[in-house]
Short mmCIF file of C-alpha atoms in Angstrom, two decimals:
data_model
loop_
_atom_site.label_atom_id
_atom_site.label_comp_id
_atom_site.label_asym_id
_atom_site.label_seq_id
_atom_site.Cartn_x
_atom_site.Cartn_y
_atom_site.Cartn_z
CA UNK G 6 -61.98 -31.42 -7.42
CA UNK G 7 -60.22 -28.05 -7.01
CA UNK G 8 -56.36 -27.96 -7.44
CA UNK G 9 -53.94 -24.73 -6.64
CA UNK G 10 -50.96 -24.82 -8.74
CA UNK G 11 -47.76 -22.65 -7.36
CA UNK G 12 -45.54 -21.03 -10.04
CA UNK G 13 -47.04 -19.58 -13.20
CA UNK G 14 -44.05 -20.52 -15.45
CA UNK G 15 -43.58 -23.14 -17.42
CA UNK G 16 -44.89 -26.62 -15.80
CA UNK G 17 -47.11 -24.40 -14.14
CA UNK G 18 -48.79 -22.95 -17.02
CA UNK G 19 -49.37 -26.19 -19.03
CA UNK G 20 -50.24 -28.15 -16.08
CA UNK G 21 -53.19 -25.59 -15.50
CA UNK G 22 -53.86 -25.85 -19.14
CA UNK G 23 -54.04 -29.45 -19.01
CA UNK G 24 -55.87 -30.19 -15.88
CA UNK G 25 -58.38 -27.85 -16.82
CA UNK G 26 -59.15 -29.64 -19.98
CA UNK G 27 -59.61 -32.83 -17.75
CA UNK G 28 -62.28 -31.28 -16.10
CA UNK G 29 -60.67 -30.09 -13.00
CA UNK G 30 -60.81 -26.24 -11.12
CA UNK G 31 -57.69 -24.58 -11.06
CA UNK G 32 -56.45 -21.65 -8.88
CA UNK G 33 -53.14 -20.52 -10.28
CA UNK G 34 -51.05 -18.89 -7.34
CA UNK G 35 -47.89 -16.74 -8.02
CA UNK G 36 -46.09 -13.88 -6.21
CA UNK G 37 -46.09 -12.36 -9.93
CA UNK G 38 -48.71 -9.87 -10.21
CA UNK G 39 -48.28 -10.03 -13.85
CA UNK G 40 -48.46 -13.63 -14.67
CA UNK G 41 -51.63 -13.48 -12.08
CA UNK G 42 -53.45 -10.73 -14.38
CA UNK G 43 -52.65 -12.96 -17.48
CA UNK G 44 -53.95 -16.52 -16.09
CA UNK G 45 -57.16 -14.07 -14.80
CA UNK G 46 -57.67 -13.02 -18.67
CA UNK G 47 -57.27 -16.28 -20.22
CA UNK G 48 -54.05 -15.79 -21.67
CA UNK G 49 -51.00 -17.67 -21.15
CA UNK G 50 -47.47 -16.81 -19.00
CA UNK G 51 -45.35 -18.69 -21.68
CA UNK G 52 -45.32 -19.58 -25.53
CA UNK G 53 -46.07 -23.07 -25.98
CA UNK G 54 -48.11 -25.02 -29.04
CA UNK G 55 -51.47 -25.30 -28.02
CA UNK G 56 -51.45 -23.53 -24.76
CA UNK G 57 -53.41 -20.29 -25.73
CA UNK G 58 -56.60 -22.27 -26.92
CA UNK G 59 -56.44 -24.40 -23.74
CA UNK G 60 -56.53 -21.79 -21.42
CA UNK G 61 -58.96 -19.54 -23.18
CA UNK G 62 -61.50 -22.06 -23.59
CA UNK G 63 -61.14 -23.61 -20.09
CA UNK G 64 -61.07 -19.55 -18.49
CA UNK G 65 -64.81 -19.06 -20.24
CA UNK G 66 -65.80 -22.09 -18.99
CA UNK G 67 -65.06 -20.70 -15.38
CA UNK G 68 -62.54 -23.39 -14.56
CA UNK G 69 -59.71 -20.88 -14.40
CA UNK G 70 -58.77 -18.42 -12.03
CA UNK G 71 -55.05 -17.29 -10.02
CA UNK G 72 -54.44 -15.34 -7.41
CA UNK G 73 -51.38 -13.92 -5.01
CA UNK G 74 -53.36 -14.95 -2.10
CA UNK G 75 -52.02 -18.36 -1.12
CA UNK G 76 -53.97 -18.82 2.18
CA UNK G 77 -57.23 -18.55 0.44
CA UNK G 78 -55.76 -20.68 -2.16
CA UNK G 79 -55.36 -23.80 0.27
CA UNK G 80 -58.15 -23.07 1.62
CA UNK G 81 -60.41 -23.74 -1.69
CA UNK G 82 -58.52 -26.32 -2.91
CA UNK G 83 -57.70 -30.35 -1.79
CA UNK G 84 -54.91 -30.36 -3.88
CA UNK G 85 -51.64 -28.05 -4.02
CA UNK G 86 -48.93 -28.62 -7.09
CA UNK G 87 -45.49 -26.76 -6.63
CA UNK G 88 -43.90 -25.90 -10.03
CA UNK G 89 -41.81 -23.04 -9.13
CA UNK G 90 -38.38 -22.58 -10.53
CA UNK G 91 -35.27 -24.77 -8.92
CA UNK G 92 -32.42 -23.12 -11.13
CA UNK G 93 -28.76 -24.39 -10.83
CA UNK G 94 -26.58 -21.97 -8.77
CA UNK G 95 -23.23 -20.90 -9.46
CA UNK G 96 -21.37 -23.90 -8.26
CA UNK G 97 -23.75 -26.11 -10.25
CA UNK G 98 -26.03 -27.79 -7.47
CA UNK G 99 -29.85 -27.16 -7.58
CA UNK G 100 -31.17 -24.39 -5.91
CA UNK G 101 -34.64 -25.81 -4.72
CA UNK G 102 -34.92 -22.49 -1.58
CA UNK G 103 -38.54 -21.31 -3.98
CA UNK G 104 -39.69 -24.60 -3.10
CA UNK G 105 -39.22 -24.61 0.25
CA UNK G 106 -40.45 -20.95 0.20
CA UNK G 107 -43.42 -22.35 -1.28
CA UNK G 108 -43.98 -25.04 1.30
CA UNK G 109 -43.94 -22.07 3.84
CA UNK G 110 -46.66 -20.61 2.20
CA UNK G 111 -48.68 -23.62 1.75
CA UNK G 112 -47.88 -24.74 5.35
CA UNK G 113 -49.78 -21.18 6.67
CA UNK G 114 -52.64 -22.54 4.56
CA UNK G 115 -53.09 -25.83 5.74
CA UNK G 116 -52.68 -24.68 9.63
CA UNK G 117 -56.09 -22.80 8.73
CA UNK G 118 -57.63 -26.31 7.44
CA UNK G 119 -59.85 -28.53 9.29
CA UNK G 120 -59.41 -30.82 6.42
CA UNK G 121 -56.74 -33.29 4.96
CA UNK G 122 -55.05 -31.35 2.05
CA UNK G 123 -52.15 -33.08 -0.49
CA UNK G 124 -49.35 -31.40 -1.58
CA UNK G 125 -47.34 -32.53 -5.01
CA UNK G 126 -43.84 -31.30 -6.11
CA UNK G 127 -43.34 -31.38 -9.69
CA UNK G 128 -40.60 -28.84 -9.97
CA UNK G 129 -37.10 -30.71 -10.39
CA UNK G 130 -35.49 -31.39 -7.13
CA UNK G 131 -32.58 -33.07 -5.74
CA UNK G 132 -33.33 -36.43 -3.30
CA UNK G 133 -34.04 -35.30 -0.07
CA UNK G 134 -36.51 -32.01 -1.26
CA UNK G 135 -39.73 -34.12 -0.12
CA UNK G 136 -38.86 -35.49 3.33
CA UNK G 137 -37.83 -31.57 4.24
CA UNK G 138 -40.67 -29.89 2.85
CA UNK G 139 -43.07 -32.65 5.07
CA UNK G 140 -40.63 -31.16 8.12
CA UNK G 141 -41.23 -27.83 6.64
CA UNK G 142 -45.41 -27.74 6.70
CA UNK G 143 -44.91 -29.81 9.73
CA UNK G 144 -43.49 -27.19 11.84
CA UNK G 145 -45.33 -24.19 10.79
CA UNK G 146 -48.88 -25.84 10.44
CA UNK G 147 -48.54 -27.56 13.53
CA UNK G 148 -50.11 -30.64 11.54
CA UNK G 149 -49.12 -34.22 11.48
CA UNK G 150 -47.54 -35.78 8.04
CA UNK G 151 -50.02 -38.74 6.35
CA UNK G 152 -53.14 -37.45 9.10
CA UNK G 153 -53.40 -33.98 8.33
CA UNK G 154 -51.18 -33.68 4.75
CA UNK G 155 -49.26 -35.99 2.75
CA UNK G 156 -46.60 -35.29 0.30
CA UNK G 157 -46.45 -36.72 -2.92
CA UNK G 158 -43.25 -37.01 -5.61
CA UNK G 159 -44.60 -36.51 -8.99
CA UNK G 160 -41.65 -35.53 -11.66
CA UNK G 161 -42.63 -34.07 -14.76
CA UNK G 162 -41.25 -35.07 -18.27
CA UNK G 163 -42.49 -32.07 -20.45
CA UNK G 164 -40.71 -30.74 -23.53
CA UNK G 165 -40.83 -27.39 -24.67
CA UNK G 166 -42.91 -27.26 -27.70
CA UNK G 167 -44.61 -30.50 -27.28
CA UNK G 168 -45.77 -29.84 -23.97
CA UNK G 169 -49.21 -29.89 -23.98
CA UNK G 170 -48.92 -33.22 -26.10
CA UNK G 171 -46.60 -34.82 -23.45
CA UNK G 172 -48.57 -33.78 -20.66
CA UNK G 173 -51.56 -35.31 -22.29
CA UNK G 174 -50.01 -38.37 -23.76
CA UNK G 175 -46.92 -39.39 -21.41
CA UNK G 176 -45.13 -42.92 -21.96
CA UNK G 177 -45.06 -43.27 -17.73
CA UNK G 178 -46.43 -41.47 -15.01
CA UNK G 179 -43.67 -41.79 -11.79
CA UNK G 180 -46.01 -41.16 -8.07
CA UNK G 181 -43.16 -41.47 -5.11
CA UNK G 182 -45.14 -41.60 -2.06
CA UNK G 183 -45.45 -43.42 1.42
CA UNK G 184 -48.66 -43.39 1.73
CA UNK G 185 -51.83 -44.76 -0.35
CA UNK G 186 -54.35 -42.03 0.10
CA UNK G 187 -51.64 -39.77 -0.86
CA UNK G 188 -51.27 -42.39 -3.88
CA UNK G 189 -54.91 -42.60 -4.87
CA UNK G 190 -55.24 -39.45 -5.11
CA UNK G 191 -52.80 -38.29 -6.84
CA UNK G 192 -53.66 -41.61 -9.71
CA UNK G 193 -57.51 -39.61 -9.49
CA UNK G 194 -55.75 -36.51 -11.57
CA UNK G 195 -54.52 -38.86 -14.28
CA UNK G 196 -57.89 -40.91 -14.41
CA UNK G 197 -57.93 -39.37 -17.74
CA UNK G 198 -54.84 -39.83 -19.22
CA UNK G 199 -53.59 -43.26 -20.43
CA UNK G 200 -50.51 -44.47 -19.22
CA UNK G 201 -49.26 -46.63 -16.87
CA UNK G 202 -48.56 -45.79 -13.91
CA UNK G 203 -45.58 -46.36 -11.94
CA UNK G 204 -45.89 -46.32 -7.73
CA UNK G 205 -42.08 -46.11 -6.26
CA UNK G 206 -40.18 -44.86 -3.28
CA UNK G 207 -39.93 -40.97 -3.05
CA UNK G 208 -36.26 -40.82 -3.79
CA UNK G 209 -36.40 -42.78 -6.82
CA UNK G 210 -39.23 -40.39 -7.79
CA UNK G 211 -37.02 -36.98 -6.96
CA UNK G 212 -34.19 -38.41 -9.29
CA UNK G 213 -35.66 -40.28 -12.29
CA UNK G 214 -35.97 -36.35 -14.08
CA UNK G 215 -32.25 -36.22 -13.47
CA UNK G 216 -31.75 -39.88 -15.05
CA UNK G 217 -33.77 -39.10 -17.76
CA UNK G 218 -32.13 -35.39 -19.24
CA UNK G 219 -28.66 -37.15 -18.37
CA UNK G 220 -29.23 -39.67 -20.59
CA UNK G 221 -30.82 -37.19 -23.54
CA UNK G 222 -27.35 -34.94 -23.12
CA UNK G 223 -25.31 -38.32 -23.60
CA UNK G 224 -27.15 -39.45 -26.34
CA UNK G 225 -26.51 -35.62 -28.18
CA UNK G 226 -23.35 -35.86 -27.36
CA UNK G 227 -22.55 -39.01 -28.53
CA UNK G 228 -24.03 -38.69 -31.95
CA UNK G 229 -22.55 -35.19 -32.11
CA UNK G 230 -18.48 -37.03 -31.57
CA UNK G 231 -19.62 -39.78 -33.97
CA UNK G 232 -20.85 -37.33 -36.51
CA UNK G 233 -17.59 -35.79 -36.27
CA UNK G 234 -15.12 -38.59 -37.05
CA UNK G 235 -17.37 -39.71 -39.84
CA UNK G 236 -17.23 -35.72 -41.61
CA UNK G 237 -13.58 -36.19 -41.56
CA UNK G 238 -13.40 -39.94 -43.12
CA UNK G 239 -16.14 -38.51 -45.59
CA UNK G 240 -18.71 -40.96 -44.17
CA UNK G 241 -22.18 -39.70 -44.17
CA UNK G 242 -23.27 -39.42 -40.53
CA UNK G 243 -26.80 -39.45 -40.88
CA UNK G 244 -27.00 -42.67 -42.54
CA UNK G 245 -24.94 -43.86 -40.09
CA UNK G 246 -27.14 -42.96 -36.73
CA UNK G 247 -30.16 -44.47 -38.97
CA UNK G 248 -28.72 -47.69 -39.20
CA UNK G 249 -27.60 -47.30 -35.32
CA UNK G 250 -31.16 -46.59 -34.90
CA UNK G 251 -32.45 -49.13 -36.89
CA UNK G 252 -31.60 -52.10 -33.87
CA UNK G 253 -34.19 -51.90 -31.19
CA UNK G 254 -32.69 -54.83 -29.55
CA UNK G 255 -29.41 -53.98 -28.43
CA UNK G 256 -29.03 -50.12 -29.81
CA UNK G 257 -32.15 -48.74 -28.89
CA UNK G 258 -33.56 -50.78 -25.99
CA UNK G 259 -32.99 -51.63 -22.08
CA UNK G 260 -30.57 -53.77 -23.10
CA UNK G 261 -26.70 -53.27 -21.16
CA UNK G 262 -28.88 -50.57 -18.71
CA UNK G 263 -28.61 -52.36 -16.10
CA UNK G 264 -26.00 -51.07 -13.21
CA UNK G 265 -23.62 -53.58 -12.45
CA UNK G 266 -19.84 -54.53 -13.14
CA UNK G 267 -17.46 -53.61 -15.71
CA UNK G 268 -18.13 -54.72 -19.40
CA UNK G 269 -15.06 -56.50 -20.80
CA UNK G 270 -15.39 -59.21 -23.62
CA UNK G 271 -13.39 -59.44 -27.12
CA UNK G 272 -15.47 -56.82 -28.97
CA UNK G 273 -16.83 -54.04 -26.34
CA UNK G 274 -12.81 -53.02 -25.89
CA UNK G 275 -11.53 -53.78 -29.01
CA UNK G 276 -13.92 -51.58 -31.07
CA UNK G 277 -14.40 -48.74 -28.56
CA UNK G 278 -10.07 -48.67 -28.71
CA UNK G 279 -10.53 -48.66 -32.59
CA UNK G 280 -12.89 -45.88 -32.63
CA UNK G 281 -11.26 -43.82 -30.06
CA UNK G 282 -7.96 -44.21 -32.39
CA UNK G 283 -9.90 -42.91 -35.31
CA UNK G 284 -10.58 -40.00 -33.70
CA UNK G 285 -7.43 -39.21 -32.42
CA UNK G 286 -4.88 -40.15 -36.02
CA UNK G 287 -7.34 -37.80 -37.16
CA UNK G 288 -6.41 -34.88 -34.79
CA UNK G 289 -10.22 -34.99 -33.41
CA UNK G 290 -11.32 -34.46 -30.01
CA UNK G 291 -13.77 -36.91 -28.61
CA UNK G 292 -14.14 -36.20 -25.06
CA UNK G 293 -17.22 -38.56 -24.18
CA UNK G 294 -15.88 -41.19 -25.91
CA UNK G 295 -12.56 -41.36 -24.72
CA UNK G 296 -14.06 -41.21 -21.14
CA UNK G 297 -15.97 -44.40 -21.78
CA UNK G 298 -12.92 -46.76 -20.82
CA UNK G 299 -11.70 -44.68 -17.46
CA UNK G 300 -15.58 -45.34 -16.34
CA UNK G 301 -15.13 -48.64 -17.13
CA UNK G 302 -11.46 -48.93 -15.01
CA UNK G 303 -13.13 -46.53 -12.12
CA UNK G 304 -16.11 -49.73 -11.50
CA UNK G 305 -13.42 -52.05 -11.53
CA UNK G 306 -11.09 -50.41 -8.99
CA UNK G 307 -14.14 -49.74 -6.96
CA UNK G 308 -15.14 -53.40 -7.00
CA UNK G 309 -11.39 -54.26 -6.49
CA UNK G 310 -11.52 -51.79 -2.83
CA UNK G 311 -14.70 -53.26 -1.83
CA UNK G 312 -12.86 -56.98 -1.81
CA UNK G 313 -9.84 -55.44 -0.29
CA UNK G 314 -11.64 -53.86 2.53
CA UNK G 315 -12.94 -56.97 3.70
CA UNK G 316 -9.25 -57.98 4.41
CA UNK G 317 -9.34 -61.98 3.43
CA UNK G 318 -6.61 -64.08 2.40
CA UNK G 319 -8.84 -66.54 0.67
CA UNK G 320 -11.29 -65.40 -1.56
CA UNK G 321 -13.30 -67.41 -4.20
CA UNK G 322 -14.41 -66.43 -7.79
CA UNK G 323 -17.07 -67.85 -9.21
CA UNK G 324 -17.16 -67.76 -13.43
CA UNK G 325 -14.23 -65.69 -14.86
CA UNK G 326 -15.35 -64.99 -18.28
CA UNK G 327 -16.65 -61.57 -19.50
CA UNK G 328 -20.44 -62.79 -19.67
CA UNK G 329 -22.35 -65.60 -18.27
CA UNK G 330 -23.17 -69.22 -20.59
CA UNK G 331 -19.77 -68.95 -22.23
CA UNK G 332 -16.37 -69.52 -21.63
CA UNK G 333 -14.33 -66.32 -23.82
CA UNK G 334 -11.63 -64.59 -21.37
CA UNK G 335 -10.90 -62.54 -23.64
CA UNK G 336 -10.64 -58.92 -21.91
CA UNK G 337 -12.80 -60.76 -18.93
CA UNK G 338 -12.79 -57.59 -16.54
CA UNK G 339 -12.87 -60.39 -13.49
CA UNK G 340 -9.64 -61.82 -15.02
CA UNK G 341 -8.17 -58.20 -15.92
CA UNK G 342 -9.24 -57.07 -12.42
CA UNK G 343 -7.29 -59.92 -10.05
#
């Protein structure tokens, strides 16, 4: 199976690296003259562990090749991958316009195919991205969506420096699609890789990368605010994060991810108040932390509206205490909240 990958940067690089060690033939495609010349030597666009002996060894086996020329591109290939840029602008929203560039281009190929041809975005896009770039190749290729092309969500989870390693070993692989040839397909590229697999809506796809980095940035920042308080009360903060690490049931697990209500309870409050204080009677700012309990407030007031709009005298509550299978009150936000 041959595969055109669009953008020679980062994911682009490594996922031509990759796939080519998986046995596939890959046409890199970039407007870059220069990171076309390097691909066409053997030689990687980025610096990356392992990424230089993947390419080189995968270019002499003739499995390698790029090119400016996207129309020839589609045409040789079944499979297109966008991994061009989608860089925040200045008011902080992504700026996904090379994507839907790039679905321009593709869309001029795949109006010169007699064939069915799949298109995956792996570049980082906002929700939405996918159902306009199907409108996109739609309109210029004069082809039908899920006859003639399908478009698949597929969101990478690379890390610089252990990129080749995560490509090669991921924890999930996330396929948002509508459409099960589109599905199978795309699962055909990964028959070598193994993880499982997860088939979901194309939405869900387009934000789980979002989710994910969101959740990394917390996690610095929260061990960066509790690494503070403890350097002032002379605490060593490493020890302390290893014992936080050290539960996998509650600390470290799914456990409490689960969107919902408000958490409320005797200790949740009590010790997130005490900590806060800490902080502060030691003149320390803890930002994240102290924004913890005006989340907490903002679901309840926004569970409080959503009762109020329905205009009822009479309403009925069902089990007032903080958690189900007991009967504490104690900072119960149902209680707090009526």
């Amino acid at each position: 199976m041959k595969i055109s990958v669009f953008g020679l940067g980062y994911v682009g690089c490594v996922s031509i690296g990759c796939l080519s060690e998986n046995g596939f033939e890959l046409i890199g495609v970039d407007i870059n003259s220069e990171k076309v010349a390097l691909i066409n030597s053997g030689k990687p666009t980025i610096i990356e562990e392992g990424i230089n002996g993947l390419l080189k060894t995968n270019f002499e086996k003739g499995r390698i090749s790029a090119t400016s020329d996207v129309i020839n591109a589609i045409k040789n290939t079944k499979i297109s991958i966008i991994c061009v840029g989608t860089p925040s602008s200045d008011n902080g929203q992504l700026d996904v316009s090379n994507v839907y560039s790039c679905a321009e281009n593709i869309a001029k190929g795949i109006k010169q195919k007699n064939s069915y041809h799949l298109v995956i975005i792996r570049s980082t896009v906002v929700p939405g991205t996918n159902k306009e770039v199907k409108k996109i190749i739609e309109r210029i290729s004069g082809k039908k969506n899920n006859l003639d092309f399908s478009v698949v969500s597929n969101p990478e989870f690379l890390r610089e420096g252990t990129a080749i390693y995560d490509y090669l070993n991921p924890d999930i692989i996330v396929i948002g699609s509508d459409n099960s040839k589109a599905i199978d397909i795309t699962k055909s590229i990964y028959s070598q890789i193994t993880a499982k697999i997860h088939i979901t809506n194309i939405k869900t796809a387009e934000i789980i990368k979002y989710v994910n980095n969101s959740f990394h940035a917390l996690k610095v920042s929260f061990a960066n605010e509790i690494g503070l308080i403890c350097k002032k009360l002379n605490i060593d903060s490493h020890e302390v994060m290893k014992l936080f690490c050290e539960d996998k049931k509650l600390n470290l697990s799914s456990y409490y991810l689960k969107p919902g209500y408000a958490y409320g309870g005797s200790c949740l409050p009590k010790d997130l108040k005490g900590l806060n204080m800490l902080a502060y009677d030691n003149y320390l700012k803890t930002p994240l932390l102290n924004s913890i309990e005006k989340s907490n407030e903002n679901i309840k007031n926004i569970a409080l509206s959503l009762i109020m709009k329905e205009n009822k005298k009479n309403i009925g509550i069902v089990g007032l205490s903080f958690k189900k299978g007991t009967d504490d009150l104690r900072q119960s936000p149902d209680r707090r909240t009526l």
